């Protein structure tokens, strides 16, 4: 399933590597300015990537750094597609949660201020 090619379109590679769900989402991500190849912003979804290139992808409140190890001819299972890249992203630590992340047991019903702080924390800031 992994092919010996020297380059592939960025949107096709992102889709094959299962970074995004659909090819159109991969194309939209590549032209949105959230993808960099070797620290150079991607201008078009048709831009070629090569083996050894390092991708920096800002996706879902997180930055992923992936080194391209190979290419695939078809999109396969998640386990097989993880062999296409090496994940260089720093580990995310959750050892120090924010003080508004939870309430003590028996503290009563949350106030409006508590609810709004919780909504901001989880990203549903509607106010």
Short mmCIF file of C-alpha atoms in Angstrom, two decimals:
data_model
loop_
_atom_site.label_atom_id
_atom_site.label_comp_id
_atom_site.label_asym_id
_atom_site.label_seq_id
_atom_site.Cartn_x
_atom_site.Cartn_y
_atom_site.Cartn_z
CA UNK A 1 0.00 0.00 0.00
CA UNK A 2 2.92 2.37 0.61
CA UNK A 3 4.41 3.46 -2.71
CA UNK A 4 7.90 4.50 -3.71
CA UNK A 5 7.24 8.03 -4.97
CA UNK A 6 9.41 11.08 -4.56
CA UNK A 7 6.58 13.62 -4.13
CA UNK A 8 2.83 14.01 -3.63
CA UNK A 9 0.28 16.84 -3.35
CA UNK A 10 -0.06 18.21 0.19
CA UNK A 11 -3.85 17.83 0.29
CA UNK A 12 -3.65 14.23 -0.90
CA UNK A 13 -0.95 13.39 1.66
CA UNK A 14 -2.91 14.96 4.54
CA UNK A 15 -5.94 12.91 3.56
CA UNK A 16 -4.00 9.66 3.10
CA UNK A 17 -2.21 10.12 6.43
CA UNK A 18 -5.61 10.61 8.10
CA UNK A 19 -4.79 14.06 9.47
CA UNK A 20 -8.23 15.19 8.20
CA UNK A 21 -11.38 13.26 7.31
CA UNK A 22 -11.99 14.34 3.71
CA UNK A 23 -9.89 15.43 0.76
CA UNK A 24 -11.83 18.68 0.48
CA UNK A 25 -11.10 19.39 4.17
CA UNK A 26 -7.42 18.71 3.44
CA UNK A 27 -7.49 21.18 0.55
CA UNK A 28 -9.24 23.80 2.69
CA UNK A 29 -6.73 23.30 5.51
CA UNK A 30 -3.78 23.64 3.16
CA UNK A 31 -4.92 26.92 1.61
CA UNK A 32 -6.10 28.40 4.93
CA UNK A 33 -2.56 29.18 6.04
CA UNK A 34 -2.53 26.65 8.89
CA UNK A 35 -0.01 24.32 7.21
CA UNK A 36 3.71 24.93 6.77
CA UNK A 37 6.24 22.83 4.91
CA UNK A 38 9.75 23.29 6.33
CA UNK A 39 8.63 26.58 7.97
CA UNK A 40 7.23 27.96 4.69
CA UNK A 41 3.48 28.61 4.55
CA UNK A 42 1.58 26.53 2.01
CA UNK A 43 0.01 28.68 -0.70
CA UNK A 44 -1.93 26.05 -2.67
CA UNK A 45 -3.38 22.59 -2.11
CA UNK A 46 -1.40 21.36 -5.10
CA UNK A 47 1.96 22.13 -3.50
CA UNK A 48 4.21 19.08 -3.51
CA UNK A 49 5.74 17.49 -0.43
CA UNK A 50 8.74 15.17 -0.43
CA UNK A 51 10.08 12.51 1.89
CA UNK A 52 11.90 14.17 4.77
CA UNK A 53 9.82 17.36 4.74
CA UNK A 54 8.56 18.58 8.11
CA UNK A 55 4.94 19.72 8.26
CA UNK A 56 3.66 22.08 10.94
CA UNK A 57 -0.13 21.89 11.15
CA UNK A 58 -2.31 24.07 13.39
CA UNK A 59 -5.36 21.89 13.91
CA UNK A 60 -7.99 21.72 16.67
CA UNK A 61 -6.28 24.05 19.18
CA UNK A 62 -3.12 22.06 18.83
CA UNK A 63 -0.01 22.22 16.70
CA UNK A 64 1.14 18.95 15.15
CA UNK A 65 4.64 18.57 13.76
CA UNK A 66 4.95 15.65 11.35
CA UNK A 67 7.99 14.43 9.43
CA UNK A 68 7.04 12.73 6.16
CA UNK A 69 8.45 9.23 5.87
CA UNK A 70 6.55 7.97 2.84
CA UNK A 71 3.52 8.14 0.58
CA UNK A 72 0.50 5.94 -0.05
CA UNK A 73 -1.33 5.13 -3.24
CA UNK A 74 -4.67 4.70 -1.48
CA UNK A 75 -6.12 5.73 1.85
CA UNK A 76 -6.00 2.83 4.29
CA UNK A 77 -6.53 2.08 7.95
CA UNK A 78 -5.27 4.35 10.69
CA UNK A 79 -2.65 1.86 11.91
CA UNK A 80 -1.12 1.46 8.45
CA UNK A 81 -1.16 5.17 7.70
CA UNK A 82 0.80 6.05 10.84
CA UNK A 83 3.84 4.61 9.06
CA UNK A 84 3.69 7.55 6.62
CA UNK A 85 4.94 10.04 9.21
CA UNK A 86 6.88 10.49 12.42
CA UNK A 87 5.14 12.64 15.01
CA UNK A 88 7.56 15.27 16.36
CA UNK A 89 4.92 17.19 18.31
CA UNK A 90 5.79 18.06 21.91
CA UNK A 91 3.92 16.08 24.54
CA UNK A 92 0.90 17.83 26.01
CA UNK A 93 0.97 17.94 29.80
CA UNK A 94 -2.23 18.13 31.81
CA UNK A 95 -0.59 17.96 35.22
CA UNK A 96 -1.52 21.53 36.15
CA UNK A 97 -5.22 22.08 35.41
CA UNK A 98 -6.60 25.60 35.60
CA UNK A 99 -8.39 26.57 38.81
CA UNK A 100 -11.73 27.01 37.04
CA UNK A 101 -11.56 23.49 35.56
CA UNK A 102 -13.69 21.96 38.28
CA UNK A 103 -15.74 22.53 41.36
CA UNK A 104 -15.41 20.91 44.70
CA UNK A 105 -18.02 18.37 45.65
CA UNK A 106 -20.88 19.91 47.59
CA UNK A 107 -20.06 23.46 46.48
CA UNK A 108 -23.61 23.94 45.29
CA UNK A 109 -24.97 24.98 41.98
CA UNK A 110 -22.59 26.88 39.67
CA UNK A 111 -23.15 30.60 39.33
CA UNK A 112 -23.55 32.39 36.01
CA UNK A 113 -19.92 33.50 36.28
CA UNK A 114 -18.84 29.86 36.83
CA UNK A 115 -20.87 28.70 33.81
CA UNK A 116 -19.37 31.39 31.58
CA UNK A 117 -15.84 30.57 32.77
CA UNK A 118 -16.48 26.88 32.03
CA UNK A 119 -17.84 27.73 28.56
CA UNK A 120 -14.70 29.79 27.80
CA UNK A 121 -12.51 26.94 29.02
CA UNK A 122 -14.08 24.34 26.74
CA UNK A 123 -14.37 26.74 23.80
CA UNK A 124 -18.08 27.42 23.71
CA UNK A 125 -17.83 31.12 24.43
CA UNK A 126 -21.20 32.34 23.12
CA UNK A 127 -21.10 35.63 24.99
#
